[in-house]
Each structure stands twice: as structure tokens, then as C-alpha cells.
Tab-separated table of C-alpha atoms and ligand atoms in Angstrom:
chain	number	residue	atom	x	y	z
A	120	UNK	CA	-13.854	177.199	99.112
A	121	UNK	CA	-15.967	179.744	100.865
A	122	UNK	CA	-15.153	182.696	98.736
A	123	UNK	CA	-14.252	183.330	95.163
A	124	UNK	CA	-15.379	181.771	91.933
A	125	UNK	CA	-11.855	181.045	91.109
A	126	UNK	CA	-10.298	177.605	90.960
A	127	UNK	CA	-6.773	177.589	89.646
A	128	UNK	CA	-5.600	174.174	90.756
A	129	UNK	CA	-7.077	170.719	90.372
A	130	UNK	CA	-5.655	167.248	90.696
A	131	UNK	CA	-6.956	164.633	88.339
A	132	UNK	CA	-6.419	160.933	87.881
A	133	UNK	CA	-6.637	160.052	84.197
A	134	UNK	CA	-6.577	156.610	82.631
A	135	UNK	CA	-6.585	155.741	78.968
A	136	UNK	CA	-8.344	152.690	77.603
A	137	UNK	CA	-6.582	149.439	76.868
A	138	UNK	CA	-6.236	148.231	73.314
A	139	UNK	CA	-8.575	145.530	72.019
A	140	UNK	CA	-7.284	141.999	71.443
A	141	UNK	CA	-6.348	140.918	67.960
A	142	UNK	CA	-8.469	138.034	66.716
A	143	UNK	CA	-7.045	134.596	65.937
A	144	UNK	CA	-9.999	133.596	63.851
A	145	UNK	CA	-9.635	131.110	61.009
A	146	UNK	CA	-11.772	131.594	57.970
A	147	UNK	CA	-14.582	129.069	57.500
A	148	UNK	CA	-16.814	128.696	54.534
A	149	UNK	CA	-19.043	125.909	53.391
A	150	UNK	CA	-16.943	124.530	50.572
A	151	UNK	CA	-13.530	125.651	51.722
A	152	UNK	CA	-11.939	123.069	53.950
A	153	UNK	CA	-9.020	124.966	55.347
A	154	UNK	CA	-9.673	128.661	55.560
A	155	UNK	CA	-6.776	130.969	56.170
A	156	UNK	CA	-6.376	133.233	59.161
A	157	UNK	CA	-8.721	136.215	59.003
A	158	UNK	CA	-8.612	137.596	62.534
A	159	UNK	CA	-8.822	141.386	62.577
A	160	UNK	CA	-6.918	143.823	64.756
A	161	UNK	CA	-8.087	145.132	68.081
A	162	UNK	CA	-9.122	148.793	68.225
A	163	UNK	CA	-6.942	151.235	70.079
A	164	UNK	CA	-7.860	152.277	73.574
A	165	UNK	CA	-9.366	155.724	74.071
A	166	UNK	CA	-7.113	158.680	74.871
A	167	UNK	CA	-7.707	161.306	77.492
A	168	UNK	CA	-7.244	164.596	75.693
A	169	UNK	CA	-7.042	168.173	76.923
A	170	UNK	CA	-8.636	170.847	74.755
A	171	UNK	CA	-8.116	174.587	75.052
A	172	UNK	CA	-11.293	176.650	75.277
A	173	UNK	CA	-11.036	180.416	75.172
A	174	UNK	CA	-14.400	180.856	76.855
A	175	UNK	CA	-13.281	179.214	80.051
A	176	UNK	CA	-11.575	181.287	82.703
A	177	UNK	CA	-11.104	178.952	85.598
A	178	UNK	CA	-10.816	175.265	86.404
A	179	UNK	CA	-13.958	175.484	88.482
A	180	UNK	CA	-15.837	173.037	86.247
A	181	UNK	CA	-13.194	170.388	86.978
A	182	UNK	CA	-13.244	170.822	90.701
A	183	UNK	CA	-15.256	167.672	91.326
A	184	UNK	CA	-14.036	165.631	88.367
A	185	UNK	CA	-11.150	163.820	90.108
A	186	UNK	CA	-11.196	160.719	87.898
A	187	UNK	CA	-11.499	160.381	84.171
A	188	UNK	CA	-11.244	157.147	82.214
A	189	UNK	CA	-11.354	156.658	78.478
A	190	UNK	CA	-13.004	153.619	76.888
A	191	UNK	CA	-11.311	150.340	76.006
A	192	UNK	CA	-10.719	149.320	72.416
A	193	UNK	CA	-12.950	146.614	70.968
A	194	UNK	CA	-11.513	143.211	70.075
A	195	UNK	CA	-10.793	142.285	66.492
A	196	UNK	CA	-13.240	139.964	64.769
A	197	UNK	CA	-13.472	137.520	61.921
A	198	UNK	CA	-13.188	138.533	58.270
A	199	UNK	CA	-10.395	140.866	59.292
A	200	UNK	CA	-12.779	143.231	60.946
A	201	UNK	CA	-11.061	145.693	63.208
A	202	UNK	CA	-12.350	146.341	66.711
A	203	UNK	CA	-13.814	149.758	67.431
A	204	UNK	CA	-11.510	152.343	68.954
A	205	UNK	CA	-12.205	153.084	72.594
A	206	UNK	CA	-14.049	156.301	73.329
A	207	UNK	CA	-11.736	159.283	73.760
A	208	UNK	CA	-12.454	161.542	76.704
A	209	UNK	CA	-11.964	165.280	76.401
A	210	UNK	CA	-11.252	167.704	79.209
A	211	UNK	CA	-11.835	171.309	78.286
A	212	UNK	CA	-9.488	173.754	79.936
A	213	UNK	CA	-8.929	177.500	79.831
A	214	UNK	CA	-5.985	178.860	77.886
A	215	UNK	CA	-2.885	179.036	80.042
A	216	UNK	CA	-3.506	175.730	81.776
A	217	UNK	CA	-0.232	174.178	82.818
A	218	UNK	CA	-0.163	170.405	83.211
A	219	UNK	CA	2.198	168.932	85.774
A	220	UNK	CA	3.050	165.466	86.924
A	221	UNK	CA	1.465	165.251	90.359
A	222	UNK	CA	4.322	163.216	91.786
A	223	UNK	CA	7.379	165.005	90.461
A	224	UNK	CA	5.932	168.436	89.789
A	225	UNK	CA	7.499	168.324	86.342
A	226	UNK	CA	5.715	170.465	83.753
A	227	UNK	CA	4.423	168.182	81.007
A	228	UNK	CA	2.866	170.736	78.696
A	229	UNK	CA	0.725	173.812	78.531
A	230	UNK	CA	-2.446	174.619	76.631
A	231	UNK	CA	-2.295	178.097	75.169
A	232	UNK	CA	-4.600	178.155	72.167
A	233	UNK	CA	-8.274	177.831	71.553
A	234	UNK	CA	-9.061	174.385	70.167
A	235	UNK	CA	-5.561	173.106	70.851
A	236	UNK	CA	-5.577	169.405	71.731
A	237	UNK	CA	-2.951	167.488	73.641
A	238	UNK	CA	-3.127	163.866	74.625
A	239	UNK	CA	-2.756	163.493	78.359
A	240	UNK	CA	-2.715	159.684	78.384
A	241	UNK	CA	-2.536	157.640	75.247
A	242	UNK	CA	-4.834	154.716	74.681
A	243	UNK	CA	-3.189	151.284	74.410
A	244	UNK	CA	-2.540	149.988	70.910
A	245	UNK	CA	-4.855	147.339	69.627
A	246	UNK	CA	-3.316	143.892	69.120
A	247	UNK	CA	-2.732	142.626	65.587
A	248	UNK	CA	-4.979	139.858	64.389
A	249	UNK	CA	-3.595	136.508	63.284
A	250	UNK	CA	-3.912	137.508	59.659
A	251	UNK	CA	-0.671	139.497	60.073
A	252	UNK	CA	1.232	136.456	61.225
A	253	UNK	CA	0.647	134.100	58.327
A	254	UNK	CA	3.849	132.990	56.683
A	255	UNK	CA	5.215	130.316	54.384
A	256	UNK	CA	5.878	128.020	57.310
A	257	UNK	CA	2.719	128.790	59.210
A	258	UNK	CA	-0.318	129.247	57.031
A	259	UNK	CA	-2.763	129.080	59.883
A	260	UNK	CA	-1.327	130.922	62.817
A	261	UNK	CA	-3.541	130.711	65.836
A	262	UNK	CA	-1.614	133.468	67.422
A	263	UNK	CA	-2.848	137.037	67.688
A	264	UNK	CA	-1.521	139.906	69.769
A	265	UNK	CA	-3.227	141.008	72.925
A	266	UNK	CA	-4.040	144.696	73.157
A	267	UNK	CA	-1.583	146.953	74.947
A	268	UNK	CA	-2.667	148.144	78.360
A	269	UNK	CA	-3.770	151.732	78.842
A	270	UNK	CA	-1.767	154.207	80.886
A	271	UNK	CA	-2.708	156.037	84.002
A	272	UNK	CA	-1.408	159.195	85.519
A	273	UNK	CA	-2.036	161.688	88.259
A	274	UNK	CA	-1.711	165.213	87.044
A	275	UNK	CA	-2.118	168.672	88.389
A	276	UNK	CA	-3.750	171.286	86.225
A	277	UNK	CA	-2.754	174.764	87.169
A	278	UNK	CA	-3.980	177.968	85.680
A	279	UNK	CA	-1.571	180.786	85.126
A	280	UNK	CA	-3.262	183.143	82.805
A	281	UNK	CA	-6.044	184.727	84.618
A	282	UNK	CA	-7.525	187.695	83.015
A	283	UNK	CA	-6.965	190.685	80.837
A	284	UNK	CA	-6.751	193.189	83.653
A	285	UNK	CA	-5.234	192.539	87.050
A	286	UNK	CA	-6.049	194.798	89.987
A	287	UNK	CA	-3.118	195.859	92.100
A	288	UNK	CA	-3.428	197.747	95.329
A	289	UNK	CA	-2.919	197.800	99.068
A	290	UNK	CA	-5.485	196.014	101.200
A	291	UNK	CA	-8.646	198.098	101.551
A	292	UNK	CA	-7.945	200.128	98.404
A	293	UNK	CA	-11.360	199.275	96.988
A	294	UNK	CA	-10.379	196.573	94.495
A	295	UNK	CA	-13.229	194.206	95.235
A	296	UNK	CA	-15.718	197.047	95.269
A	297	UNK	CA	-14.545	198.084	91.823
A	298	UNK	CA	-14.901	194.515	90.567
A	299	UNK	CA	-18.410	194.382	91.980
A	300	UNK	CA	-19.522	197.522	90.136
A	301	UNK	CA	-17.858	196.706	86.829
A	302	UNK	CA	-18.931	193.078	86.686
A	303	UNK	CA	-21.611	190.806	88.060
A	304	UNK	CA	-19.134	189.197	90.456
A	305	UNK	CA	-20.110	189.455	94.107
A	306	UNK	CA	-16.860	189.492	96.045
A	307	UNK	CA	-16.792	190.083	99.754
A	308	UNK	CA	-16.238	193.738	100.607
A	309	UNK	CA	-15.419	195.119	104.010
A	310	UNK	CA	-13.709	197.939	105.766
A	311	UNK	CA	-10.684	195.997	106.876
A	312	UNK	CA	-7.526	194.752	105.188
A	313	UNK	CA	-7.315	191.287	103.672
A	314	UNK	CA	-11.011	190.925	103.119
A	315	UNK	CA	-10.204	189.170	99.874
A	316	UNK	CA	-8.414	185.906	100.506
A	317	UNK	CA	-8.774	184.309	97.115
A	318	UNK	CA	-8.748	185.826	93.665
A	319	UNK	CA	-12.074	186.710	92.115
A	320	UNK	CA	-12.789	187.030	88.465
A	321	UNK	CA	-15.396	189.136	86.822
A	322	UNK	CA	-16.347	189.685	83.232
A	323	UNK	CA	-16.853	193.278	82.182
A	324	UNK	CA	-19.538	193.541	79.547
A	325	UNK	CA	-18.388	196.189	77.165
A	326	UNK	CA	-20.172	197.987	74.363
A	327	UNK	CA	-21.583	195.809	71.549
A	328	UNK	CA	-21.340	192.506	73.389
A	329	UNK	CA	-17.629	192.621	73.839
A	330	UNK	CA	-16.092	191.712	77.117
A	331	UNK	CA	-12.921	191.493	79.106
A	332	UNK	CA	-12.007	189.871	82.352
A	333	UNK	CA	-10.765	191.516	85.527
A	334	UNK	CA	-8.988	189.682	88.305
A	335	UNK	CA	-9.243	190.942	91.843
A	336	UNK	CA	-6.513	189.568	94.051
A	337	UNK	CA	-5.739	190.014	97.732
A	338	UNK	CA	-4.072	193.269	98.682
A	339	UNK	CA	-0.349	193.672	98.289
A	340	UNK	CA	1.736	195.081	101.104
A	341	UNK	CA	5.340	196.091	101.441
A	342	UNK	CA	7.370	192.883	101.570
A	343	UNK	CA	4.846	190.898	99.523
A	344	UNK	CA	7.557	189.701	97.165
A	345	UNK	CA	9.273	188.093	100.156
A	346	UNK	CA	6.087	186.414	101.216
A	347	UNK	CA	4.498	188.982	103.510
A	348	UNK	CA	0.739	189.070	103.552
A	349	UNK	CA	-0.991	187.058	100.882
A	350	UNK	CA	0.289	188.906	97.879
A	351	UNK	CA	3.150	186.585	97.183
A	352	UNK	CA	1.055	183.574	96.348
A	353	UNK	CA	-1.353	185.545	94.258
A	354	UNK	CA	1.054	187.714	92.347
A	355	UNK	CA	1.532	184.855	89.939
A	356	UNK	CA	-2.081	185.216	88.911
A	357	UNK	CA	-1.466	188.598	87.443
A	358	UNK	CA	1.857	187.633	85.960
A	359	UNK	CA	0.363	187.277	82.524
A	360	UNK	CA	-2.362	189.870	82.580
A	361	UNK	CA	-1.717	192.243	79.781
A	362	UNK	CA	-2.736	195.302	81.766
A	363	UNK	CA	-2.340	196.165	85.408
A	364	UNK	CA	-4.764	198.515	87.053
A	365	UNK	CA	-3.306	200.144	90.141
A	366	UNK	CA	-5.680	201.391	92.789
A	367	UNK	CA	-4.624	203.956	95.333
A	368	UNK	CA	-7.395	205.422	97.493
A	369	UNK	CA	-7.934	209.179	97.466
A	370	UNK	CA	-7.332	209.317	101.214
A	371	UNK	CA	-3.899	207.692	101.014
A	372	UNK	CA	-1.381	209.865	102.850
A	373	UNK	CA	1.016	209.789	99.902
A	374	UNK	CA	-0.305	208.464	96.621
A	375	UNK	CA	3.046	208.453	94.836
A	376	UNK	CA	4.696	206.622	97.682
A	377	UNK	CA	1.986	203.965	97.769
A	378	UNK	CA	2.271	203.507	94.031
A	379	UNK	CA	6.066	203.225	94.261
A	380	UNK	CA	5.788	200.532	96.922
A	381	UNK	CA	3.436	198.549	94.709
A	382	UNK	CA	5.746	198.917	91.723
A	383	UNK	CA	8.695	197.899	93.812
A	384	UNK	CA	6.971	194.748	95.045
A	385	UNK	CA	6.075	193.775	91.513
A	386	UNK	CA	9.604	194.392	90.334
A	387	UNK	CA	11.044	192.284	93.102
A	388	UNK	CA	8.620	189.518	92.380
A	389	UNK	CA	9.295	189.511	88.668
A	390	UNK	CA	10.805	192.435	86.750
A	391	UNK	CA	8.784	191.510	83.679
A	392	UNK	CA	5.684	192.648	85.510
A	393	UNK	CA	6.804	196.178	84.765
A	394	UNK	CA	6.674	195.573	81.023
A	395	UNK	CA	2.903	195.499	81.164
A	396	UNK	CA	0.634	198.401	80.449
A	397	UNK	CA	-0.272	200.255	83.599
A	398	UNK	CA	-3.076	202.506	84.558
A	399	UNK	CA	-3.444	204.220	87.899
A	400	UNK	CA	-6.797	205.025	89.385
A	401	UNK	CA	-7.354	207.137	92.430
A	402	UNK	CA	-10.201	205.221	94.040
A	403	UNK	CA	-12.802	206.511	96.496
A	404	UNK	CA	-12.678	209.912	94.806
A	405	UNK	CA	-16.150	210.687	96.129
A	406	UNK	CA	-14.267	211.730	99.249
A	407	UNK	CA	-12.762	214.655	97.362
A	408	UNK	CA	-14.442	217.934	96.585
A	409	UNK	CA	-13.660	219.730	93.366
A	410	UNK	CA	-11.152	222.037	94.939
A	411	UNK	CA	-9.216	219.219	96.534
A	412	UNK	CA	-9.338	217.229	93.332
A	413	UNK	CA	-7.893	220.128	91.336
A	414	UNK	CA	-5.104	220.481	93.833
A	415	UNK	CA	-4.329	216.793	93.734
A	416	UNK	CA	-4.292	216.833	89.966
A	417	UNK	CA	-1.578	219.445	89.946
A	418	UNK	CA	0.475	217.397	92.310
A	419	UNK	CA	-0.124	214.115	90.455
A	420	UNK	CA	0.757	215.618	87.085
A	421	UNK	CA	4.098	216.559	88.541
A	422	UNK	CA	4.700	213.228	90.242
A	423	UNK	CA	3.351	210.909	87.585
A	424	UNK	CA	4.925	212.217	84.440
A	425	UNK	CA	3.713	210.120	81.539
A	426	UNK	CA	1.844	207.605	83.664
A	427	UNK	CA	-1.865	207.784	82.942
A	428	UNK	CA	-4.152	208.192	85.940
A	429	UNK	CA	-7.849	208.780	86.495
A	430	UNK	CA	-10.178	209.530	89.393
A	431	UNK	CA	-12.941	207.064	90.055
A	432	UNK	CA	-15.514	206.240	92.661
A	433	UNK	CA	-17.147	202.845	92.726
A	434	UNK	CA	-19.620	203.945	95.355
A	435	UNK	CA	-20.696	207.130	93.574
A	436	UNK	CA	-20.295	205.502	90.149
A	437	UNK	CA	-17.976	208.204	88.926
A	438	UNK	CA	-15.471	207.732	86.128
A	439	UNK	CA	-16.444	204.118	85.541
A	440	UNK	CA	-17.431	204.435	81.893
A	441	UNK	CA	-14.238	206.357	81.183
A	442	UNK	CA	-12.306	203.667	82.995
A	443	UNK	CA	-13.865	200.896	80.915
A	444	UNK	CA	-13.176	202.842	77.734
A	445	UNK	CA	-9.576	203.395	78.712
A	446	UNK	CA	-9.020	199.742	79.651
A	447	UNK	CA	-10.624	198.563	76.453
A	448	UNK	CA	-8.445	200.876	74.454
A	449	UNK	CA	-5.322	199.655	76.249
A	450	UNK	CA	-6.255	196.018	75.781
A	451	UNK	CA	-6.843	196.529	72.110
A	452	UNK	CA	-3.853	198.690	71.404
A	453	UNK	CA	-1.377	197.097	69.081
A	454	UNK	CA	0.887	194.688	70.851
A	455	UNK	CA	4.239	196.340	71.175
B	736	GTP	N1	-16.095	206.167	99.889
B	736	GTP	C1	-15.802	205.104	99.177
B	736	GTP	N2	-15.496	203.939	99.794
B	736	GTP	C2	-15.181	202.874	99.037
B	736	GTP	C3	-15.174	202.943	97.624
B	736	GTP	N3	-14.799	201.735	97.153
B	736	GTP	C4	-14.603	200.950	98.234
B	736	GTP	N4	-14.831	201.623	99.380
B	736	GTP	C5	-14.751	201.081	100.747
B	736	GTP	O1	-13.418	200.674	101.041
B	736	GTP	C6	-13.413	199.504	101.881
B	736	GTP	C7	-12.566	198.436	101.267
B	736	GTP	O2	-13.155	198.001	100.069
B	736	GTP	P1	-12.775	196.631	99.375
B	736	GTP	O3	-13.360	196.686	98.021
B	736	GTP	O4	-13.119	195.485	100.250
B	736	GTP	O5	-11.193	196.771	99.301
B	736	GTP	P2	-10.115	195.732	98.731
B	736	GTP	O6	-9.073	196.510	98.036
B	736	GTP	O7	-10.782	194.670	97.983
B	736	GTP	O8	-9.530	195.174	100.095
B	736	GTP	P3	-8.779	193.774	100.377
B	736	GTP	O9	-9.640	192.688	99.818
B	736	GTP	O10	-8.691	193.711	101.836
B	736	GTP	O11	-7.453	193.861	99.728
B	736	GTP	C8	-14.875	199.109	102.041
B	736	GTP	O12	-15.341	199.594	103.270
B	736	GTP	C9	-15.563	199.803	100.897
B	736	GTP	O13	-16.912	200.113	101.160
B	736	GTP	C10	-15.507	204.183	96.995
B	736	GTP	O14	-15.564	204.325	95.770
B	736	GTP	N5	-15.816	205.221	97.826
B	737	MG	MG1	-10.854	192.729	98.275
């Protein structure tokens, strides 16, 4: 990956540990001739477990993991001592990680909560020791169960939930530039369309050590929902953002029309996208003088009845604090 700090897809081979053998030990003591069976049970094999972690935002940390194996269970011993359980292995994942069978593509489960644990592959059961098999007819069974084998699986982890705020705009609208001034992310910025080829995430530090995450995705063009441009693949990344921030540059020939095209693409992709909170910013507003701005405002008030909009300039650092305040307020508004 040459650009973007964002990894939303990893394939992992996971194997659980096998169960320990049960013991077929017979009890021996100095003055007891025929000791009974006292073989303990084998320990269970280690599981591979996924754990949700709300502080993770991508699967980047798993990019080079590829294989993960849990430990094997220990064998049972004499005096009915049970073998140690194999070491469990934990994989921490961001919330919204979807786990799929790599072969069939079937969704196995999803991690949605902080601290939530789901076993990906279960460790093999430990075998029972011979102590369990004593009976009236066989007082000294020499039989004990072997441990059950572990399981293995190839899975795909895919991240759906991306961020709190998703940026939506035509190519060249200034999305990556905005991300670069609001966060410490360093996305590629250039004066041509489709500069951004992969989503970028940035964390906006907000007053009093609070924060929220913004996702910058490639530009959306008319026909994106049908697969034109890059938008189609990446629209799914903003599917679950709670707030969408639309960017239309101040020099767009028709701001309302551009906005309508964006809305239309989202609707065609998934009508639920329109249930999200929306905010429109007129980007690159440093290109406007006060007179022009006042004129545009009149026009926009007419065209965008009830839809909040603001003027910003990433380059001239105008309206950015107000924008952060507004986004924070929207993100923290009561869920409706
Ligand atoms: N004047 C002015 N130019 C800006 C501003 N923000 C971005 N630009 C310029 O607009 C061009 C496009 O900026 P990007 O941030 O790469 O745009 P983008 O929306 O990420 O574009 P894609 O990744 O292609 O979708 C660059 O030449 C930026 O320097 C701004 O606030 N004022
Ligand atoms: Mg960009």
C-alpha cells in the first residue's frame, strides 16, 4: 500500500490448540499393592479469540499477522492432576469488524462492542483420564482418551465501520486537504481528480482531549453507484458513519446541482445513507470576497432550505473551529 493508513481487509489463518491427552496412570504407593486408576484429564487446547477494542480504527496492525496459533493443552498426570489449558491467543480488532469464511465468503460474526469476545477457533477438548473409566468390571482401566484435535480456519476480517464523519464530494473538492488541516493525517493532495485512491483516516483532537474520526474517501462522480470512478467500492466505508460532511468547492458552477448529484449517488447506492446527519461545507471559500459570499448566501438560503451549510477554507484556515464545533455537536446530539 503506497498511500493511506487504512487497512480494511486482512486474511488470517488461525489454528486452535489440540487438547491434552488423558492420563492412564495407576496409583502406586508403598504399602498399597494394587492402586486404582488416577490418571487426570488433559487440558483443553487454546482458543483463538477476537476482542473488540474501541481505540482501534483500522486493521493495519494485523496486516502482517497472517498466521496465529493457540497453544496445545497439557497432558493429564498422575493423582488425577489435570493438564494445563493451552494458551489462548487474542486478536484485537476495531468495532465493526466483520468475520467471513475465506473460502465461502459466509459471514461468521461481527464484533461491535468494546471488550466483546468471540471465539474464532475453539481449542480441542482435553481427553478424560482413566479415572473416569473405572467400573465394577474394570477396576484398573488402562484406557484414557486422547485429546481432541484443534481446528483451523482461514478467515477474512473486514472493517465496515470507519469513522464518525465521512467526507463526501466530487474529486478535487478539497476533502484530503480538509483532513490534513483538521487532523495529523498526511494524505496526498494535488490539483487533479482522483488523487486519493484509498481511504484515509484522521483523528480530530477536540477540546478537552476529546476526539472524533474523519474518513476521507476517493471522490464520488455521477454514476458512482453503478461503479463509475472509485466511489462505488469506497461508499461502503461511509455506510455507517453517523454524519456525512459534503464538500462542494466555492468555484463549482452550480453548488446545488453538485450537491444533488452526490445525494443521488448515495441514494442509489443505499437509501439508508440519506438517514444520516448531513452538513454541507462550501470549501475553498478563500476564493470568494465578502460581496460574492453575501450573494452566494442569499442564493444558498433559498436553495438549501433547512440543510445546514457553512463556508470554510482549509488553506486560509477559515471556519475550521466552527466546523469542528458543529460536527461535535452533531455527533453528540441525541440519537434520533
Ligand atoms: N484555494 C483553495 N484551494 C484548496 C483548498 N483546499 C484544497 N484546495 C486545492 O484543491 C485541490 C484538490 O485538493 P484535494 O484535497 O486533493 O481534493 P480531494 O477532494 O481530496 O480530491 P480527490 O482525492 O481527487 O477526490 C488541491 O490543489 C488543493 O490545494 C482551499 O481551502 N482553498
Ligand atoms: Mg483526496
